[in-house]
C-alpha cells in the first residue's frame, strides 16, 4: 500500500526554510573567497604545490573537527551547532582577508607570483603565512561542524515532511555558493580590497544564519524537548502536528534512499567513494578552475571565476529539481545518468580545451553532480545493521578527504605538467560515480517519519 501523504505543520515548513537558509549561508561564505584564490596565490608567492597545500588547510581543519560534531550536536542540538559554525566561518574568513592584505602591504617576494615555498621569504612574510594557515584551518574546522549540523537538522525536518527534500537543502548550498561566487567576481572586478570584501560578506551571512536559527525545530535531536512545559508544547507543535491527508496518524513515507543488502562496511566504503567523487568535482572547480581559466585559457580579471560560478549555477538548478528527478528515475538511474554527463562533457573539454568547451562542460557537470552528495548522505543516514546516524557521520567526515588530499596532490601533477591535469580530475570523478551508483536501491524505500538519527560516534563501525 502506498505511504500516506503528510501535511507538515507551519512550524515544520518554517524549519525547512530555516535549514535552506543555513545551507545558503554556508555556501555563500565559502564561495566569496574562491574567485580571489589567484590573488592569494600571487600575494604569498606560492608555487602550484604550495598553493594546493595551503588550500588543503581548510579541509584539514574540517577533518580534525569532524569527529566532535556528533558529540556537539548531542550537547547543544544540531541547529545551534550549524549556527555557531556559521559565525566561526565568517570570523575566520574575515581574518583571512585581513592577513592577506597585510602580506600584500609588505611587497617584496609577493611581486614574483607563484614563486615557490613560503619559508624562503622574509620573517614577516613567514609569520603572515603561518597566521593565514591557522585561521584558514580554523575556518575549515567550523565548516565541518556547520556541515554535519545542518545536514542532521535537514534530515530531521525531512522526516517530519514524510518525503525527500534533502536535495533541495543542498540546492540552497549551491545557490548560496553561486551568490558568493558572483560577489567575489564583482569584488575582484571592482578592485575591492580582500579584507573589506570578506568582512562585509561575513557580517551579512552571519546575520542571515542567526535569523534562520530562530525558525529551526525546537527540542533536542533525540526527540526530547528542552526547557520545560513551554518548550515541550512548542516541540509538539513543530514535530507532532504533521497531519496525514488520509486522516490517520503519520506513518512511513518514501524518504529513505535504500542500498543493496551487503556488508555494512562495504556499503559505507562505496558510499564514501561516491561522496568523494562529488567532493572531487566541487574541489577541482573551486581550487583550480579560476587559475585554469586565467593561466591556460587567457581569461582576465574577475571573469576567470566564471567557470566555478557556471558549475554552481547548473548544480543549483539540478539540486532544486533533483527530488522530483529521483522520484521519477530512482536514485540509481539518476546517478548513472549524472555520471555519464560528467564524464563525457568534461572529458571533451579537457581533450579540446577552450573557453566555450570548458563552460559547457561545467554546465553539464554541475547538472550531473547535483544529486551525488545528497543521495550518498541520504543513503548513509540509515544503513541496515548500523546504529542510526552513524553512517552519515562517517561518510560526511571521510568525504572531507577529497578536499584535503586532492589540492596538494593535484598541485604536484600540475607543477610537473599543466593545469589541464587539474581539470582531468572531474571526468575521473564521473567514472567513480558510475562505478559506485549500483550500490543504491533502484527506488526510494519507506521508513518511519518520526525517527531522529542518534549520531553516535562513528567508531561503532
Short mmCIF file of C-alpha atoms in Angstrom, two decimals:
data_model
loop_
_atom_site.label_atom_id
_atom_site.label_comp_id
_atom_site.label_asym_id
_atom_site.label_seq_id
_atom_site.Cartn_x
_atom_site.Cartn_y
_atom_site.Cartn_z
CA UNK A 1 0.00 0.00 0.00
CA UNK A 2 1.29 3.48 -0.84
CA UNK A 3 2.61 5.52 2.04
CA UNK A 4 0.21 8.21 3.28
CA UNK A 5 0.93 11.79 2.30
CA UNK A 6 1.86 14.03 5.22
CA UNK A 7 0.89 17.68 5.53
CA UNK A 8 3.64 19.40 7.54
CA UNK A 9 2.67 21.87 10.23
CA UNK A 10 3.50 25.60 9.75
CA UNK A 11 6.38 25.25 12.23
CA UNK A 12 7.89 22.42 10.19
CA UNK A 13 7.54 24.42 6.97
CA UNK A 14 9.30 27.37 8.64
CA UNK A 15 12.03 25.00 9.79
CA UNK A 16 12.50 23.88 6.19
CA UNK A 17 13.07 27.49 5.16
CA UNK A 18 15.49 27.96 8.07
CA UNK A 19 17.58 24.92 7.09
CA UNK A 20 17.61 26.12 3.48
CA UNK A 21 18.93 29.49 4.72
CA UNK A 22 21.67 27.80 6.79
CA UNK A 23 22.81 25.80 3.76
CA UNK A 24 22.69 29.02 1.71
CA UNK A 25 24.90 30.96 4.13
CA UNK A 26 27.38 28.07 4.30
CA UNK A 27 27.79 28.03 0.53
CA UNK A 28 27.92 31.81 0.22
CA UNK A 29 30.59 32.33 2.86
CA UNK A 30 32.93 29.74 1.35
CA UNK A 31 32.42 30.82 -2.25
CA UNK A 32 33.18 34.50 -1.65
CA UNK A 33 36.89 33.76 -1.40
CA UNK A 34 37.21 31.37 -4.36
CA UNK A 35 37.38 33.92 -7.22
CA UNK A 36 40.19 35.56 -5.24
CA UNK A 37 42.33 32.44 -4.90
CA UNK A 38 44.70 33.59 -7.70
CA UNK A 39 45.21 36.86 -5.78
CA UNK A 40 46.06 34.91 -2.62
CA UNK A 41 48.47 32.67 -4.57
CA UNK A 42 50.23 35.70 -6.02
CA UNK A 43 50.29 37.64 -2.73
CA UNK A 44 52.01 34.81 -0.82
CA UNK A 45 54.23 33.94 -3.83
CA UNK A 46 53.24 30.26 -3.82
CA UNK A 47 54.21 27.55 -6.26
CA UNK A 48 51.47 25.24 -7.56
CA UNK A 49 52.29 22.62 -4.91
CA UNK A 50 52.35 25.12 -2.03
CA UNK A 51 49.17 26.73 -3.31
CA UNK A 52 47.43 23.33 -3.26
CA UNK A 53 48.85 22.52 0.16
CA UNK A 54 47.65 25.87 1.52
CA UNK A 55 44.12 25.41 0.19
CA UNK A 56 44.14 21.92 1.77
CA UNK A 57 44.40 23.50 5.23
CA UNK A 58 40.66 24.26 5.09
CA UNK A 59 39.61 20.59 4.68
CA UNK A 60 42.32 19.55 7.14
CA UNK A 61 40.59 21.67 9.76
CA UNK A 62 37.29 20.07 8.77
CA UNK A 63 38.66 16.56 9.20
CA UNK A 64 40.14 17.39 12.60
CA UNK A 65 36.88 18.81 13.94
CA UNK A 66 34.57 16.29 12.23
CA UNK A 67 34.76 13.58 14.93
CA UNK A 68 33.50 16.08 17.51
CA UNK A 69 30.42 17.11 15.52
CA UNK A 70 28.13 14.33 16.76
CA UNK A 71 29.11 14.97 20.39
CA UNK A 72 28.49 18.70 19.99
CA UNK A 73 25.09 18.06 18.37
CA UNK A 74 24.04 15.87 21.28
CA UNK A 75 25.18 18.56 23.70
CA UNK A 76 23.74 21.74 22.12
CA UNK A 77 21.49 20.40 19.24
CA UNK A 78 22.10 20.32 15.50
CA UNK A 79 20.55 23.77 14.88
CA UNK A 80 22.84 25.51 17.37
CA UNK A 81 25.86 23.61 16.04
CA UNK A 82 25.15 24.79 12.48
CA UNK A 83 24.59 28.39 13.58
CA UNK A 84 27.68 28.51 15.80
CA UNK A 85 29.74 27.12 12.92
CA UNK A 86 28.40 29.81 10.58
CA UNK A 87 29.65 32.52 12.92
CA UNK A 88 33.03 30.79 13.18
CA UNK A 89 33.43 30.57 9.40
CA UNK A 90 32.58 34.24 8.98
CA UNK A 91 35.09 35.38 11.62
CA UNK A 92 37.81 33.12 10.20
CA UNK A 93 37.37 34.36 6.62
CA UNK A 94 37.40 37.98 7.82
CA UNK A 95 40.78 37.33 9.43
CA UNK A 96 42.00 35.56 6.27
CA UNK A 97 41.22 38.69 4.27
CA UNK A 98 42.94 40.99 6.77
CA UNK A 99 46.10 38.85 6.86
CA UNK A 100 46.28 38.68 3.07
CA UNK A 101 46.03 42.47 2.84
CA UNK A 102 48.79 42.76 5.47
CA UNK A 103 51.01 40.38 3.47
CA UNK A 104 50.39 42.34 0.27
CA UNK A 105 51.46 45.55 2.01
CA UNK A 106 54.94 44.03 2.55
CA UNK A 107 55.70 43.91 -1.18
CA UNK A 108 58.95 42.12 -1.95
CA UNK A 109 58.56 38.45 -2.83
CA UNK A 110 54.84 38.89 -3.41
CA UNK A 111 55.65 40.50 -6.73
CA UNK A 112 57.02 37.21 -8.04
CA UNK A 113 53.69 35.47 -8.40
CA UNK A 114 53.87 31.71 -7.96
CA UNK A 115 57.49 31.94 -6.79
CA UNK A 116 57.92 28.92 -4.52
CA UNK A 117 57.97 27.98 -0.86
CA UNK A 118 56.58 30.41 1.74
CA UNK A 119 59.52 29.52 4.01
CA UNK A 120 62.04 31.00 1.55
CA UNK A 121 60.73 34.54 2.13
CA UNK A 122 61.41 37.08 4.90
CA UNK A 123 60.47 36.52 8.54
CA UNK A 124 57.47 38.87 8.42
CA UNK A 125 56.19 37.09 5.31
CA UNK A 126 56.57 33.71 7.03
CA UNK A 127 54.63 34.97 10.07
CA UNK A 128 51.86 36.23 7.77
CA UNK A 129 51.69 32.86 6.01
CA UNK A 130 51.54 30.94 9.31
CA UNK A 131 48.75 33.19 10.61
CA UNK A 132 46.89 32.76 7.33
CA UNK A 133 47.22 28.98 7.65
CA UNK A 134 45.98 28.95 11.25
CA UNK A 135 42.82 30.97 10.61
CA UNK A 136 42.12 29.17 7.31
CA UNK A 137 42.43 25.86 9.19
CA UNK A 138 40.00 27.19 11.82
CA UNK A 139 37.53 28.17 9.09
CA UNK A 140 37.54 24.58 7.85
CA UNK A 141 37.01 23.27 11.38
CA UNK A 142 33.93 25.45 11.80
CA UNK A 143 32.73 24.48 8.31
CA UNK A 144 32.70 20.78 9.22
CA UNK A 145 30.62 21.44 12.35
CA UNK A 146 28.20 23.51 10.28
CA UNK A 147 28.00 20.83 7.59
CA UNK A 148 27.13 17.96 9.93
CA UNK A 149 24.79 20.14 11.99
CA UNK A 150 22.77 21.45 9.04
CA UNK A 151 22.56 18.01 7.41
CA UNK A 152 21.41 16.39 10.65
CA UNK A 153 18.76 19.08 11.15
CA UNK A 154 17.74 18.89 7.50
CA UNK A 155 17.18 15.14 7.75
CA UNK A 156 15.17 15.73 10.93
CA UNK A 157 12.94 18.18 9.03
CA UNK A 158 12.69 15.71 6.13
CA UNK A 159 11.34 13.02 8.44
CA UNK A 160 8.66 15.46 9.62
CA UNK A 161 7.81 16.17 5.96
CA UNK A 162 7.45 12.50 5.11
CA UNK A 163 9.09 12.86 1.68
CA UNK A 164 12.52 13.53 0.24
CA UNK A 165 13.58 17.19 0.49
CA UNK A 166 17.30 16.80 1.27
CA UNK A 167 18.41 17.65 -2.28
CA UNK A 168 16.62 21.00 -2.06
CA UNK A 169 18.73 21.85 1.00
CA UNK A 170 21.90 21.08 -0.94
CA UNK A 171 20.42 23.20 -3.70
CA UNK A 172 20.34 26.01 -1.15
CA UNK A 173 24.08 25.50 -0.57
CA UNK A 174 24.69 25.67 -4.33
CA UNK A 175 22.53 28.79 -4.65
CA UNK A 176 24.49 30.39 -1.83
CA UNK A 177 27.76 29.40 -3.49
CA UNK A 178 26.62 30.99 -6.78
CA UNK A 179 25.72 34.15 -4.86
CA UNK A 180 29.02 34.17 -3.03
CA UNK A 181 30.96 33.43 -6.21
CA UNK A 182 29.31 36.30 -8.04
CA UNK A 183 30.06 38.57 -5.08
CA UNK A 184 33.70 37.51 -5.31
CA UNK A 185 33.79 38.13 -9.07
CA UNK A 186 32.22 41.58 -8.63
CA UNK A 187 34.60 42.48 -5.78
CA UNK A 188 37.61 41.42 -7.88
CA UNK A 189 36.41 43.39 -10.90
CA UNK A 190 35.82 46.45 -8.73
CA UNK A 191 39.25 46.18 -7.09
CA UNK A 192 37.71 45.96 -3.61
CA UNK A 193 40.40 45.03 -1.02
CA UNK A 194 40.05 41.42 0.07
CA UNK A 195 39.82 42.34 3.75
CA UNK A 196 36.85 44.68 3.34
CA UNK A 197 35.18 42.27 0.91
CA UNK A 198 35.30 39.24 3.23
CA UNK A 199 34.34 41.24 6.32
CA UNK A 200 31.22 42.63 4.63
CA UNK A 201 30.25 39.16 3.37
CA UNK A 202 30.80 37.65 6.83
CA UNK A 203 28.60 40.20 8.60
CA UNK A 204 25.82 39.78 6.06
CA UNK A 205 25.66 36.00 6.20
CA UNK A 206 26.18 35.70 9.94
CA UNK A 207 23.04 37.83 10.35
CA UNK A 208 21.15 35.59 7.89
CA UNK A 209 22.23 32.49 9.84
CA UNK A 210 21.25 34.00 13.19
CA UNK A 211 17.77 34.88 11.91
CA UNK A 212 17.36 31.39 10.41
CA UNK A 213 18.18 29.76 13.75
CA UNK A 214 15.05 31.28 15.31
CA UNK A 215 12.87 29.18 12.99
CA UNK A 216 14.60 25.79 13.32
CA UNK A 217 12.87 22.88 15.07
CA UNK A 218 12.90 23.21 18.86
CA UNK A 219 13.96 20.46 21.22
CA UNK A 220 16.91 18.11 21.22
CA UNK A 221 17.76 15.89 18.27
CA UNK A 222 16.86 12.68 20.09
CA UNK A 223 13.24 13.85 20.20
CA UNK A 224 13.24 15.19 23.77
CA UNK A 225 12.11 18.81 24.30
CA UNK A 226 14.25 21.29 26.17
CA UNK A 227 13.22 23.96 28.66
CA UNK A 228 10.20 22.51 30.43
CA UNK A 229 6.47 22.67 29.65
CA UNK A 230 6.52 25.62 27.24
CA UNK A 231 9.30 24.06 25.18
CA UNK A 232 7.50 20.72 25.21
CA UNK A 233 4.39 22.36 23.79
CA UNK A 234 6.40 24.07 21.07
CA UNK A 235 8.15 20.80 20.26
CA UNK A 236 4.81 19.02 19.93
CA UNK A 237 3.51 21.74 17.62
CA UNK A 238 6.61 21.57 15.41
CA UNK A 239 7.13 17.83 15.12
CA UNK A 240 3.96 16.15 16.21
CA UNK A 241 1.41 18.28 14.37
CA UNK A 242 2.03 16.74 10.95
CA UNK A 243 -1.33 15.50 9.71
CA UNK A 244 -1.90 12.68 7.27
CA UNK A 245 -4.22 13.68 4.43
CA UNK A 246 -5.90 10.30 4.58
CA UNK A 247 -6.92 11.13 8.15
CA UNK A 248 -4.71 8.71 10.04
CA UNK A 249 -1.57 9.09 12.09
CA UNK A 250 1.69 9.94 10.46
CA UNK A 251 3.20 6.78 9.05
CA UNK A 252 6.10 5.69 6.91
CA UNK A 253 6.93 7.71 3.86
CA UNK A 254 9.18 7.45 0.83
CA UNK A 255 12.07 9.47 2.22
CA UNK A 256 14.80 6.84 2.51
CA UNK A 257 17.41 6.03 -0.15
CA UNK A 258 17.98 2.32 0.26
CA UNK A 259 21.10 0.32 -0.50
CA UNK A 260 21.69 -3.26 -1.59
CA UNK A 261 21.82 -5.87 1.17
CA UNK A 262 25.58 -6.07 1.51
CA UNK A 263 28.03 -5.88 4.39
CA UNK A 264 27.51 -2.54 6.21
CA UNK A 265 31.25 -1.89 6.00
CA UNK A 266 31.22 -2.39 2.21
CA UNK A 267 28.18 -0.14 1.83
CA UNK A 268 29.85 2.61 3.88
CA UNK A 269 33.00 2.26 1.76
CA UNK A 270 31.09 2.54 -1.53
CA UNK A 271 29.01 5.49 -0.31
CA UNK A 272 32.20 7.18 0.85
CA UNK A 273 33.76 6.79 -2.61
CA UNK A 274 30.54 8.12 -4.12
CA UNK A 275 30.61 11.17 -1.83
CA UNK A 276 34.34 11.61 -2.56
CA UNK A 277 33.53 11.74 -6.27
CA UNK A 278 31.04 14.54 -5.67
CA UNK A 279 33.58 16.31 -3.49
CA UNK A 280 36.33 15.98 -6.09
CA UNK A 281 34.18 17.73 -8.69
CA UNK A 282 33.44 20.67 -6.41
CA UNK A 283 37.04 20.82 -5.19
CA UNK A 284 38.58 20.80 -8.68
CA UNK A 285 36.21 23.56 -9.73
CA UNK A 286 36.81 25.69 -6.63
CA UNK A 287 40.58 25.22 -6.31
CA UNK A 288 41.77 25.11 -9.91
CA UNK A 289 39.16 26.32 -12.41
CA UNK A 290 39.83 30.04 -11.84
CA UNK A 291 43.56 29.54 -12.30
CA UNK A 292 42.90 27.34 -15.34
CA UNK A 293 40.73 29.99 -16.97
CA UNK A 294 43.31 32.71 -16.24
CA UNK A 295 46.61 30.93 -16.94
CA UNK A 296 45.64 28.34 -19.58
CA UNK A 297 42.75 29.97 -21.43
CA UNK A 298 43.76 33.63 -21.05
CA UNK A 299 40.61 34.91 -19.34
CA UNK A 300 41.42 38.11 -17.45
CA UNK A 301 40.20 39.71 -14.21
CA UNK A 302 37.23 38.50 -12.22
CA UNK A 303 35.78 36.82 -15.30
CA UNK A 304 38.20 33.94 -14.70
CA UNK A 305 35.91 32.87 -11.84
CA UNK A 306 33.02 32.19 -14.22
CA UNK A 307 33.90 28.50 -14.67
CA UNK A 308 33.27 27.85 -10.98
CA UNK A 309 30.16 30.03 -10.90
CA UNK A 310 28.81 28.30 -14.04
CA UNK A 311 29.19 24.85 -12.49
CA UNK A 312 27.48 26.03 -9.31
CA UNK A 313 24.62 27.66 -11.18
CA UNK A 314 23.79 24.47 -13.09
CA UNK A 315 24.31 22.41 -9.91
CA UNK A 316 21.82 24.67 -8.15
CA UNK A 317 19.20 24.13 -10.85
CA UNK A 318 19.85 20.41 -10.71
CA UNK A 319 19.56 20.21 -6.93
CA UNK A 320 16.39 22.28 -6.73
CA UNK A 321 14.71 19.82 -9.13
CA UNK A 322 16.62 16.70 -8.00
CA UNK A 323 13.98 15.39 -5.60
CA UNK A 324 11.43 15.17 -8.44
CA UNK A 325 14.02 13.62 -10.77
CA UNK A 326 14.93 10.99 -8.17
CA UNK A 327 11.23 10.23 -7.63
CA UNK A 328 10.80 9.71 -11.39
CA UNK A 329 14.01 7.85 -12.25
CA UNK A 330 15.06 6.33 -8.95
CA UNK A 331 18.34 7.06 -7.09
CA UNK A 332 20.46 4.58 -9.04
CA UNK A 333 19.44 5.69 -12.53
CA UNK A 334 19.79 9.34 -11.52
CA UNK A 335 23.44 8.77 -10.67
CA UNK A 336 24.12 6.63 -13.74
CA UNK A 337 22.87 9.46 -15.97
CA UNK A 338 24.70 12.10 -13.92
CA UNK A 339 27.99 10.20 -14.00
CA UNK A 340 27.76 9.84 -17.78
CA UNK A 341 27.09 13.57 -18.21
CA UNK A 342 30.09 14.48 -16.08
CA UNK A 343 32.48 12.05 -17.77
CA UNK A 344 31.60 12.87 -21.37
CA UNK A 345 31.19 16.66 -21.11
CA UNK A 346 34.32 17.43 -19.08
CA UNK A 347 36.33 14.75 -20.86
CA UNK A 348 35.68 16.59 -24.14
CA UNK A 349 36.60 19.91 -22.51
CA UNK A 350 39.95 18.52 -21.31
CA UNK A 351 40.79 16.94 -24.68
CA UNK A 352 39.80 20.03 -26.69
CA UNK A 353 40.36 22.97 -24.32
CA UNK A 354 38.69 26.31 -24.97
CA UNK A 355 36.62 28.79 -23.01
CA UNK A 356 33.43 27.55 -24.71
CA UNK A 357 34.09 23.82 -24.17
CA UNK A 358 35.10 24.46 -20.55
CA UNK A 359 31.97 26.43 -19.73
CA UNK A 360 29.69 23.90 -21.48
CA UNK A 361 31.47 21.09 -19.63
CA UNK A 362 30.94 22.90 -16.33
CA UNK A 363 27.23 23.35 -17.05
CA UNK A 364 26.70 19.64 -17.74
CA UNK A 365 28.98 18.56 -14.90
CA UNK A 366 27.01 20.76 -12.50
CA UNK A 367 23.75 19.10 -13.51
CA UNK A 368 25.34 15.66 -13.36
CA UNK A 369 26.84 16.06 -9.90
CA UNK A 370 23.77 17.71 -8.35
CA UNK A 371 22.49 14.55 -6.67
CA UNK A 372 25.73 12.73 -5.83
CA UNK A 373 26.41 14.04 -2.33
CA UNK A 374 22.72 14.37 -1.23
CA UNK A 375 21.96 10.77 -2.29
CA UNK A 376 25.13 9.44 -0.66
CA UNK A 377 24.28 11.20 2.61
CA UNK A 378 20.63 10.14 2.50
CA UNK A 379 21.62 6.50 1.96
CA UNK A 380 24.31 6.69 4.66
CA UNK A 381 21.84 8.03 7.21
CA UNK A 382 20.03 4.71 7.57
CA UNK A 383 22.23 1.73 6.62
CA UNK A 384 20.71 -1.56 7.87
CA UNK A 385 22.89 -3.11 10.55
CA UNK A 386 24.37 0.17 11.81
CA UNK A 387 23.23 2.48 14.63
CA UNK A 388 21.06 5.26 13.21
CA UNK A 389 23.10 8.22 12.02
CA UNK A 390 26.50 6.51 12.30
CA UNK A 391 26.84 6.03 8.56
CA UNK A 392 26.06 9.70 7.94
CA UNK A 393 28.73 10.82 10.38
CA UNK A 394 31.37 8.53 8.83
CA UNK A 395 30.62 9.37 5.20
CA UNK A 396 30.41 13.12 5.87
CA UNK A 397 33.75 13.05 7.67
CA UNK A 398 35.58 10.86 5.16
CA UNK A 399 34.24 12.91 2.23
CA UNK A 400 36.49 15.67 3.51
CA UNK A 401 39.47 13.54 2.46
CA UNK A 402 38.90 14.55 -1.15
CA UNK A 403 39.18 18.21 -0.18
CA UNK A 404 42.28 17.51 1.93
CA UNK A 405 44.30 15.26 -0.36
CA UNK A 406 43.43 16.43 -3.84
CA UNK A 407 44.79 20.05 -3.77
CA UNK A 408 48.42 19.20 -2.87
CA UNK A 409 48.47 16.00 -4.95
CA UNK A 410 46.95 17.72 -7.97
CA UNK A 411 49.34 20.63 -7.33
CA UNK A 412 52.31 18.29 -7.74
CA UNK A 413 50.90 16.94 -11.00
CA UNK A 414 50.14 20.44 -12.28
CA UNK A 415 53.65 21.58 -11.39
CA UNK A 416 55.07 18.69 -13.45
CA UNK A 417 52.61 19.03 -16.36
CA UNK A 418 49.99 21.77 -16.77
CA UNK A 419 46.70 22.98 -15.34
CA UNK A 420 44.82 20.69 -17.72
CA UNK A 421 45.73 17.88 -15.33
CA UNK A 422 43.70 19.57 -12.60
CA UNK A 423 40.62 19.66 -14.80
CA UNK A 424 41.05 15.97 -15.71
CA UNK A 425 40.04 15.19 -12.11
CA UNK A 426 36.41 15.97 -12.99
CA UNK A 427 35.82 13.25 -15.64
CA UNK A 428 37.65 10.79 -13.36
CA UNK A 429 35.13 11.66 -10.63
CA UNK A 430 32.36 10.99 -13.15
CA UNK A 431 33.75 7.49 -13.69
CA UNK A 432 33.85 6.92 -9.90
CA UNK A 433 30.17 7.91 -9.75
CA UNK A 434 29.32 5.33 -12.42
CA UNK A 435 31.36 2.70 -10.56
CA UNK A 436 29.53 3.19 -7.22
CA UNK A 437 25.94 4.06 -8.22
CA UNK A 438 24.95 0.38 -8.35
CA UNK A 439 25.05 0.16 -4.52
CA UNK A 440 21.85 2.25 -4.32
CA UNK A 441 18.46 0.60 -4.50
CA UNK A 442 16.54 1.38 -7.73
CA UNK A 443 13.76 3.12 -5.80
CA UNK A 444 13.36 5.04 -2.55
CA UNK A 445 12.00 2.96 0.29
CA UNK A 446 9.63 3.65 3.15
CA UNK A 447 10.88 4.38 6.62
CA UNK A 448 9.44 5.84 9.78
CA UNK A 449 8.73 9.54 9.71
CA UNK A 450 9.41 10.10 13.41
CA UNK A 451 12.88 8.69 13.92
CA UNK A 452 15.80 11.00 14.54
CA UNK A 453 19.41 9.91 13.95
CA UNK A 454 21.20 9.18 17.23
CA UNK A 455 24.51 10.47 15.85
CA UNK A 456 26.55 8.09 17.96
CA UNK A 457 30.30 8.02 17.35
CA UNK A 458 31.33 6.59 14.01
CA UNK A 459 33.82 4.32 15.77
CA UNK A 460 30.96 1.88 16.35
CA UNK A 461 31.68 0.57 12.86
#
